[in-house]
Coordinates of C-alpha atoms in Angstrom, one line a residue:
X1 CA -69.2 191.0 -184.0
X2 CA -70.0 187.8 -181.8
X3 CA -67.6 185.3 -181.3
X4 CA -67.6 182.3 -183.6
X5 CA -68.2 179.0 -180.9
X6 CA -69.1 175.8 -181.5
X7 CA -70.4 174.9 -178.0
X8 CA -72.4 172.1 -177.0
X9 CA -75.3 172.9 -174.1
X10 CA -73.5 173.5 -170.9
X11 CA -75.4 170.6 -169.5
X12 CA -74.3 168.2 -171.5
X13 CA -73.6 165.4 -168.5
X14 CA -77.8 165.1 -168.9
X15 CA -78.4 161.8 -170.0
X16 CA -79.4 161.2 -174.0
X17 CA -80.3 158.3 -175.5
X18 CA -77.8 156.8 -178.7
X19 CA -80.8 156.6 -180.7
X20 CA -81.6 159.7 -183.4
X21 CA -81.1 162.6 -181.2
X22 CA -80.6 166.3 -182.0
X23 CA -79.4 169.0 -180.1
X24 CA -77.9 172.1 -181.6
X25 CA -75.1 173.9 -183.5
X26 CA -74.7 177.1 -184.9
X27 CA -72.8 179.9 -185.9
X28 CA -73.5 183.5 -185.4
X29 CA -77.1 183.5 -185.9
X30 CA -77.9 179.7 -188.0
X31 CA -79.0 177.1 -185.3
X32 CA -79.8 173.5 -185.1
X33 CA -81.2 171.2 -182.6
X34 CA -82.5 167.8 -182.8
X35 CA -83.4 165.0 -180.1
X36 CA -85.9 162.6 -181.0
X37 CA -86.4 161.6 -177.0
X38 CA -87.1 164.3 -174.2
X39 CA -86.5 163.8 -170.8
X40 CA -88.9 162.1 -168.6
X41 CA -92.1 164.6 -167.0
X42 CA -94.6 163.8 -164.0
X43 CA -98.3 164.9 -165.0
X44 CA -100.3 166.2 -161.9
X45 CA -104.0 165.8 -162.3
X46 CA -104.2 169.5 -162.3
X47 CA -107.0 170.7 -164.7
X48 CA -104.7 173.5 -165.6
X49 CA -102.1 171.2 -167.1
X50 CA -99.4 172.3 -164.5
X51 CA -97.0 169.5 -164.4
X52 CA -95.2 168.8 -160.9
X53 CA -90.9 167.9 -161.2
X54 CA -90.1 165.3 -159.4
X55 CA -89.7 166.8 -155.7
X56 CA -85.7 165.5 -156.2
X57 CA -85.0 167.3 -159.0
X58 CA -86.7 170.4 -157.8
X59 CA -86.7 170.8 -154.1
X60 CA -82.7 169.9 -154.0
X61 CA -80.2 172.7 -153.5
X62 CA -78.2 171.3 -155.9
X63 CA -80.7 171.7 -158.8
X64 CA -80.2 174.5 -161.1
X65 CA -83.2 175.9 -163.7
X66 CA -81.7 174.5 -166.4
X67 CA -82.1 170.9 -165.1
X68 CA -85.6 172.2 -164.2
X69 CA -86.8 173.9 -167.5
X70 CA -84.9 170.4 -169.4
X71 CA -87.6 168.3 -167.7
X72 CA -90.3 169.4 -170.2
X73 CA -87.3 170.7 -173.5
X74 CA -85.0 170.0 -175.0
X75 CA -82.4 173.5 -174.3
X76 CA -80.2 173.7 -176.7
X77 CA -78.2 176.6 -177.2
X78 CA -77.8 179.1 -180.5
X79 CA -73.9 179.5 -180.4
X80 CA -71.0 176.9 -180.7
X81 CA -67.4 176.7 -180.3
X82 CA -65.7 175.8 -183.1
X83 CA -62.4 173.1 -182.1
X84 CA -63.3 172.5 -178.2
X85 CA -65.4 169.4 -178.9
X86 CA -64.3 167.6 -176.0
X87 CA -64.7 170.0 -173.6
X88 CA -68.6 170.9 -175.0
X89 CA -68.9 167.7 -177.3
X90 CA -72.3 168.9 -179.3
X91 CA -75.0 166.1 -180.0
X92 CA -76.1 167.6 -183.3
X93 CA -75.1 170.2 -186.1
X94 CA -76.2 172.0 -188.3
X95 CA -74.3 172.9 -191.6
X96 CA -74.9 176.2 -193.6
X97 CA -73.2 178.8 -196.0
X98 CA -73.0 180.8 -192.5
X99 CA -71.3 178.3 -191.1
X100 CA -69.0 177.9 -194.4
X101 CA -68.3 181.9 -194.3
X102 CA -67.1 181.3 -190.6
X103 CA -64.5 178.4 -191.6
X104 CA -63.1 179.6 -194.5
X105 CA -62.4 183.0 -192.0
X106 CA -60.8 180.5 -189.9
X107 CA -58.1 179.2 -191.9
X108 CA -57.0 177.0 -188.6
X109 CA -60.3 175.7 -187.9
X110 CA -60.6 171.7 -187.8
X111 CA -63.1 172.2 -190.7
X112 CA -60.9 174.1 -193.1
X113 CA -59.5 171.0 -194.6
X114 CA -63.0 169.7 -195.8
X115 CA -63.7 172.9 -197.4
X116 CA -60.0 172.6 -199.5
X117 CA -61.0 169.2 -200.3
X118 CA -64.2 170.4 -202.2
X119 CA -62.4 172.6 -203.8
X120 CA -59.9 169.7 -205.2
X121 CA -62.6 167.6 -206.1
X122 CA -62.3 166.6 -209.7
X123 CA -65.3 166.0 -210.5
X124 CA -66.2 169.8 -209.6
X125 CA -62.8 170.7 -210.9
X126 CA -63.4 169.8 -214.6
X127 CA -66.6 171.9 -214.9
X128 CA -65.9 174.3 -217.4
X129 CA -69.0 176.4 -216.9
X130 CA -68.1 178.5 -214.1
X131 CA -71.2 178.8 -212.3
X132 CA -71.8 175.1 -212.1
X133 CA -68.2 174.7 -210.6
X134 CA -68.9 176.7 -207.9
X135 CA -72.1 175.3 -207.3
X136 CA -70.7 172.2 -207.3
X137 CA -67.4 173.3 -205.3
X138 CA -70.3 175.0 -202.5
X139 CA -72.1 171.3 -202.4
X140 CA -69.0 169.4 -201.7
X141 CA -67.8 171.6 -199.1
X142 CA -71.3 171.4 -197.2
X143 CA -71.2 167.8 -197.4
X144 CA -67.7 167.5 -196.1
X145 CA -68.4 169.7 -193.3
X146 CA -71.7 167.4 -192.6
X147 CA -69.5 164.4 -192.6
X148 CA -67.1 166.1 -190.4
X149 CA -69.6 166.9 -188.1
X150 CA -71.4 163.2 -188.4
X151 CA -68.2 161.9 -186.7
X152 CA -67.9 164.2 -184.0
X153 CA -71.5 164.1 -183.1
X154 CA -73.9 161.2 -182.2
X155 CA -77.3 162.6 -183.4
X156 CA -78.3 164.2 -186.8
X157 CA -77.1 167.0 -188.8
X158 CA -79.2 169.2 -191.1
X159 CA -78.0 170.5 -194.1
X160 CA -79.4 173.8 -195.6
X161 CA -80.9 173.7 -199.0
X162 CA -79.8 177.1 -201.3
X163 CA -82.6 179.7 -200.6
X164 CA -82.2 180.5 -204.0
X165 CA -84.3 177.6 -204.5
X166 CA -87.2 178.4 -202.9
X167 CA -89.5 178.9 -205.0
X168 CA -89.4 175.4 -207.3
X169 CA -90.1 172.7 -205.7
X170 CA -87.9 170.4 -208.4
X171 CA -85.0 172.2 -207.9
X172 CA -85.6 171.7 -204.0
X173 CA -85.6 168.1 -204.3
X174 CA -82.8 167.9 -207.0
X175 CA -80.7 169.5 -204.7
X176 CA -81.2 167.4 -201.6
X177 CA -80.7 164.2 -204.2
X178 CA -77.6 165.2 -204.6
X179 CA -76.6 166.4 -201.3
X180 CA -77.7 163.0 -200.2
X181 CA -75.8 161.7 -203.1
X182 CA -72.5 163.1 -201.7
X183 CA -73.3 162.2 -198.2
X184 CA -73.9 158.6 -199.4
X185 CA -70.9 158.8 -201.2
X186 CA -68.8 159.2 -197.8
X187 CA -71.0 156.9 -196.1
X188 CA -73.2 159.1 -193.9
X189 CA -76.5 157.3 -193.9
X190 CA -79.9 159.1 -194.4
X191 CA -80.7 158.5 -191.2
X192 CA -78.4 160.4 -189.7
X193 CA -79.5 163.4 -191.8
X194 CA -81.7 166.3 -192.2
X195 CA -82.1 169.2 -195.1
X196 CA -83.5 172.5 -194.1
X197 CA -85.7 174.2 -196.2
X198 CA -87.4 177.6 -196.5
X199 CA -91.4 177.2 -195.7
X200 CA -92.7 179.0 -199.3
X201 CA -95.3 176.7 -200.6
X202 CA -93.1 175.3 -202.7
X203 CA -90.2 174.5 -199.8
X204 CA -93.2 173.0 -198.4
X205 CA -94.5 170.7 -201.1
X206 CA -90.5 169.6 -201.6
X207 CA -90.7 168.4 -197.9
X208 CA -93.8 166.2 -198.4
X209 CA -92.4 164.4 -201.3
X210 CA -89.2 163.9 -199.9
X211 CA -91.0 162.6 -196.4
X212 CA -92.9 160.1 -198.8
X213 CA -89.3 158.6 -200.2
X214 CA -87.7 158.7 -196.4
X215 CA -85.8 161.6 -196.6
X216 CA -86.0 163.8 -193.1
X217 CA -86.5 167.6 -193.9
X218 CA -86.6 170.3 -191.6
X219 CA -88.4 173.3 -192.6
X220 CA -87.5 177.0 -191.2
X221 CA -89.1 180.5 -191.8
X222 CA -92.4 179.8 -190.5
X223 CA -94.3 182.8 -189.6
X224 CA -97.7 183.9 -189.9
X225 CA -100.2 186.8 -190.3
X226 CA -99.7 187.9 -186.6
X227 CA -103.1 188.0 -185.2
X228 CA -105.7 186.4 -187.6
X229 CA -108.0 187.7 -190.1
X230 CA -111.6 188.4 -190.2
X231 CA -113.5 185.8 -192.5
X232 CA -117.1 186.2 -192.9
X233 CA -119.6 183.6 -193.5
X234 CA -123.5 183.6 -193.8
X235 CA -123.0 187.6 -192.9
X236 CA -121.4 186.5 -189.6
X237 CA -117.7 187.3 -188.5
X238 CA -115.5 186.2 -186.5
X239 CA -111.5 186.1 -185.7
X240 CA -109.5 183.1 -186.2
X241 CA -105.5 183.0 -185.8
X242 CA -104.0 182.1 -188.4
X243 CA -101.1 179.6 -188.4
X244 CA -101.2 178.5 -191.9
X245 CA -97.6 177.9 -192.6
X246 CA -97.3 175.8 -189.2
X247 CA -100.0 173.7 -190.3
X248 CA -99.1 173.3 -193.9
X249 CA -95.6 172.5 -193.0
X250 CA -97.3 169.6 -190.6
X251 CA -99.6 167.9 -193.1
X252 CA -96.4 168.0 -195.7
X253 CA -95.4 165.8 -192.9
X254 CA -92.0 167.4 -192.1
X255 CA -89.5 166.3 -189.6
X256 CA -88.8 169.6 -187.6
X257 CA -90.9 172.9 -188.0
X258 CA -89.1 176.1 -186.6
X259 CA -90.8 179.0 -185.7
X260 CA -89.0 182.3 -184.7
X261 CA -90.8 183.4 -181.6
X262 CA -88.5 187.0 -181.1
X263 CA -88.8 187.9 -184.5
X264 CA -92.3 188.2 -184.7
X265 CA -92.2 190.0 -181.6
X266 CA -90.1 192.6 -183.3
X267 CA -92.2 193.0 -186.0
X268 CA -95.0 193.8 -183.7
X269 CA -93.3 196.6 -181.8
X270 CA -92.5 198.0 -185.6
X271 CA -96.0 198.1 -186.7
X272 CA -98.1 199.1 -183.8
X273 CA -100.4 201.2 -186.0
X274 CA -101.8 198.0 -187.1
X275 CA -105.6 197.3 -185.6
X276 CA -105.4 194.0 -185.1
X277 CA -101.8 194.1 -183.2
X278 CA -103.4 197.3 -180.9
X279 CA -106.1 194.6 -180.0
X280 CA -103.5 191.3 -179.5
X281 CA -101.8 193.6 -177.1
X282 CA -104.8 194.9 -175.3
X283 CA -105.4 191.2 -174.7
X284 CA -102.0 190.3 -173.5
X285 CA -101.1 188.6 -176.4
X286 CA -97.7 187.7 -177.8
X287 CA -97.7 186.7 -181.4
X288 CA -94.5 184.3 -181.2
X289 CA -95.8 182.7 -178.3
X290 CA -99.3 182.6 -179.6
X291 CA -98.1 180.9 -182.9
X292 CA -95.8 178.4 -181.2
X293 CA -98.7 177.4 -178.8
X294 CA -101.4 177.0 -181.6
X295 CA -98.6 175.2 -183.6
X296 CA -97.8 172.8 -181.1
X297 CA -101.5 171.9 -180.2
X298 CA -102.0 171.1 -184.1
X299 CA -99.4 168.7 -183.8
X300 CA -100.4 166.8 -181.3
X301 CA -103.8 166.7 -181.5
X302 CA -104.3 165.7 -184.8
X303 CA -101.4 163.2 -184.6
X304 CA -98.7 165.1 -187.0
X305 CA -95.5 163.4 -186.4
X306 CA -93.3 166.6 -186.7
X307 CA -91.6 168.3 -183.8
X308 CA -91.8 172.1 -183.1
X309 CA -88.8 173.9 -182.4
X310 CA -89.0 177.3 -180.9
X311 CA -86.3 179.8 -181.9
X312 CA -85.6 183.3 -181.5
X313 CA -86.1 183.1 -177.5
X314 CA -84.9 186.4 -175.7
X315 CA -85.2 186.3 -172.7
X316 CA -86.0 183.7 -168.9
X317 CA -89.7 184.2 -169.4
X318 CA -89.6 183.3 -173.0
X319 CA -88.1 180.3 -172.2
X320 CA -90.3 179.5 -169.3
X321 CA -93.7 180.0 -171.3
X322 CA -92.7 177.4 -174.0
X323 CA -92.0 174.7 -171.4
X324 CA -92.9 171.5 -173.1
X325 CA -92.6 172.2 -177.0
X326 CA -89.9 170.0 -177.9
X327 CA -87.4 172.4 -178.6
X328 CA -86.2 175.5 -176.9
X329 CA -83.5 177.5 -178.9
X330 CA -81.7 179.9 -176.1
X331 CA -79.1 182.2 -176.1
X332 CA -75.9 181.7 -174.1
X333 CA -76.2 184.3 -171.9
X334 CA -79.8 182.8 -170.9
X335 CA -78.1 179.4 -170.3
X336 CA -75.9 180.7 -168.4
X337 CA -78.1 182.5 -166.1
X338 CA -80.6 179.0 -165.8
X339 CA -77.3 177.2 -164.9
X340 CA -76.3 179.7 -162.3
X341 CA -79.7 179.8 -160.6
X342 CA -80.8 177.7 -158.2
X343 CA -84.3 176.1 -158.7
X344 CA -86.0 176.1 -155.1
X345 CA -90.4 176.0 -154.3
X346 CA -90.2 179.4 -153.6
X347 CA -88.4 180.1 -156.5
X348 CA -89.9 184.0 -158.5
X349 CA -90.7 181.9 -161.6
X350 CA -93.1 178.6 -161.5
X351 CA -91.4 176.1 -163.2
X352 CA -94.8 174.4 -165.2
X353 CA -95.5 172.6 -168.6
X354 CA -97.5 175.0 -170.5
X355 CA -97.2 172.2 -173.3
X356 CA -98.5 169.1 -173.7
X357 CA -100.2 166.4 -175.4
X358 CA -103.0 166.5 -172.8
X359 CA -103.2 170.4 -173.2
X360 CA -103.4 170.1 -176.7
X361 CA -106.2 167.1 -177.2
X362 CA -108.4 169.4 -174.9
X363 CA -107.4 172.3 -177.3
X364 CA -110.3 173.8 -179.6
X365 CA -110.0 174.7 -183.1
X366 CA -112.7 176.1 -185.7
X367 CA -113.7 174.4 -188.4
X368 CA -111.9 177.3 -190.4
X369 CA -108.5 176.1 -189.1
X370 CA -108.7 172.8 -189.9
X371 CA -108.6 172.9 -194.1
X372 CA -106.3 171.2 -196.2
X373 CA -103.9 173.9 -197.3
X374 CA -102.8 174.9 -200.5
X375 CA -100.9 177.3 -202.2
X376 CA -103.9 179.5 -203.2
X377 CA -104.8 179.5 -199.3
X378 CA -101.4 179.1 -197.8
X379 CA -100.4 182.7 -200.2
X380 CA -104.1 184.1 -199.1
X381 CA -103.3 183.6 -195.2
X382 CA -99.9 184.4 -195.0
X383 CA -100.5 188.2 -194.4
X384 CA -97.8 191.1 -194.1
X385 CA -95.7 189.7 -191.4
X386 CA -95.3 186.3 -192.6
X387 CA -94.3 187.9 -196.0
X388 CA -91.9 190.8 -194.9
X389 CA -90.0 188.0 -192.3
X390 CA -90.1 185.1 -194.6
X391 CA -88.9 187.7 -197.7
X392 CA -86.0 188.9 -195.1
X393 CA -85.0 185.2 -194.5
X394 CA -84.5 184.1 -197.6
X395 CA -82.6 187.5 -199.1
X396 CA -80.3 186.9 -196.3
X397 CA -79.6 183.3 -196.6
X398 CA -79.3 183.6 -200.6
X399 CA -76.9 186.5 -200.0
X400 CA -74.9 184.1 -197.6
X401 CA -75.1 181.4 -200.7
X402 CA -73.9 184.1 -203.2
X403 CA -71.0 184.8 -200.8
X404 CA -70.0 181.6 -200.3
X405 CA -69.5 180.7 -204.1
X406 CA -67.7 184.1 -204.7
X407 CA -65.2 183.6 -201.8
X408 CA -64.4 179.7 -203.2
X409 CA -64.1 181.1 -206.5
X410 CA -61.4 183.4 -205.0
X411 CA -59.4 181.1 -203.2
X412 CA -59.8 177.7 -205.6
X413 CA -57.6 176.5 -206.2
X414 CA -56.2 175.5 -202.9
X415 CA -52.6 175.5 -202.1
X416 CA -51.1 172.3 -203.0
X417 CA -53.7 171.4 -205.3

């Protein structure tokens, strides 16, 4: 069982602006990022779109990979430390029913106290029906938490939306009304704020009506069929990758996409009976990677405003392939290592953008990639991984909501309440 942190990147002396930023928090396996500003790059005039460091960032002894690799991220790390803010202040957080099972496990966490005060909230208190109350009781404690977190950390902090919501969009926005509600009702201003939804069509369609009224919404669980489909026009056929969620999630306008680059990877390796994943792999391909990079090159070519975060990142060379998407999700143990190494010219691993506006305006899509999605097409393209992995997500995180009421309704009411 890992150890419940709350730990802030270990290079947090880098400079960040005030404005909206984001960085991450998580526990066990729920992360968050956020930075609306990335550090400063130098573009060569390389054809290639390798982008040269700054020879005094790079070429100094004293520079370690992680200040190389944060050049063209943001790094943010996937595990936090729970009460050591000042020693690993975080920039961002991100609240969940994960997050809620860890504090109420900690009964001498700093957070403990806003998860009793939900539960002596009148308001929640006087609902008789019992399913409601702990609804309600669940709602208040995420909130408090979030306000918590809003004082302790300078940019935003997402809130996760019930996955047992997923499927109607109504409820979707209902609930982030009345998250935002409560946040409003402790002052925490919109802009300081982002809810995290599941990417069915429906999660999706949720986001675009809450971008229209303002509200910031980060969408999670976006996968795809791994390695395209076949389409056939005028008796002709041809392959074309499909990244349908990443692009409906874009033209819905959200804030943040994420994309879990690992996971997709290990769906791979578990179906390699599979044609079209015996053909990615004779051609070197890697679907997370492949996904992220199509993604990213949407974005920015056709002027989507949403940033793409890339999750699920085991390992260096992961990290070093996605150089340039705006943000890197990495394990500790990989921070660690980039903070230990020493970035040099001759170093084994070429520290290059593989990201970037330039790349992507130069990028070429078919005419077949570029439709207005809906949720006849969007269901059509999503293919077996995107359902299996998006199906997994959501059990998961609507067992983790499920657990959460249960374990309030167990200890409500609170001593000295």
């Amino acid at each position: 069982m890992r150890t419940v942190t709350l730990q802030s990147p270990p290079y947090a002396a880098l400079s960040i602006p005030p404005a909206p930023s984001s960085s991450s928090f998580s526990f066990r396996n729920s992360t968050l990022f956020f930075n609306t500003c990335l550090p400063q790059f130098r573009a060569s005039s390389s054809a290639s779109t390798r982008f040269a460091l700054d020879a005094s960032s790079i070429q100094t002894a004293s520079t370690t990979e992680l200040d190389a690799v944060s050049a063209f991220s943001e790094i943010v790390p996937d595990t936090v430390i729970f009460d050591d803010f000042e020693k690993f202040p975080p920039t961002a957080a991100t609240v969940s029913s994960s997050l809620l099972l860890g504090i109420c496990g900690l009964p001498d966490t700093i957070f403990r106290n806003a998860v009793d005060m939900a539960l002596a909230d009148s308001e929640c208190y006087g609902l008789e029906n019992t399913e409601a109350r702990l609804s309600c009781f669940s709602s208040k404690a995420l909130v408090n938490v979030g306000g918590d977190m809003a004082k302790l950390v300078p940019g935003r902090v997402s809130t996760e939306v019930d996955a047992r919501l997923a499927y109607d969009t109504h409820a979707i926005i209902r609930k982030v009304h009345d998250l935002l509600k409560l946040y409003n009702d402790i002052s925490i201003p919109p802009q300081r704020l982002l809810f995290k939804i599941p990417s069915t069509w429906q999660g999706i369609e949720a986001a675009r009506l809450l971008e229209s009224e303002g509200i910031q919404t980060h969408l999670t669980f976006v996968y795809r069929y791994l390695f395209g489909v076949i389409f056939l026009l005028n008796a002709l056929s041809f392959e074309v990758h499909i990244f349908a969620q990443a692009a409906a999630a874009a033209q819905a306008g959200a804030s943040v996409i994420q994309i879990f680059v690992g996971r997709l990877r290990d769906w791979a390796r578990n179906h390699l009976d599979d044609p079209e994943i015996e053909s990615a792999q004779l051609k070197g391909e890697d679907p997370g990677l492949a996904l992220v990079t199509k993604a990213y090159n949407y974005i920015h070519k056709y002027g989507h405003k949403s940033k793409l975060m890339a999750a699920a990142v085991r390992n260096k060379q992961d990290l070093f392939s996605l150089l340039g998407v705006d943000y890197i999700i990495a394990p500790l143990k990989i921070l660690q290592s980039l903070k230990e190494s020493i970035a040099s010219p001759d170093e084994k691993y070429s520290f290059v953008r593989k990201l970037s506006p330039q790349s992507a305006a130069s990028y070429v899509f078919r005419d077949e990639e570029l439709v207005k999605w809906d949720q006849a097409s969007l269901a059509a393209a999503m293919g077996p991984a995107a359902v299996q992995l998006l199906a997994t997500g959501l059990d998961g995180h609507a067992d983790q909501a499920k657990r959460v009421e249960e374990l309030l309704g167990k200890i409500w009411p609170p001593p000295n309440v």
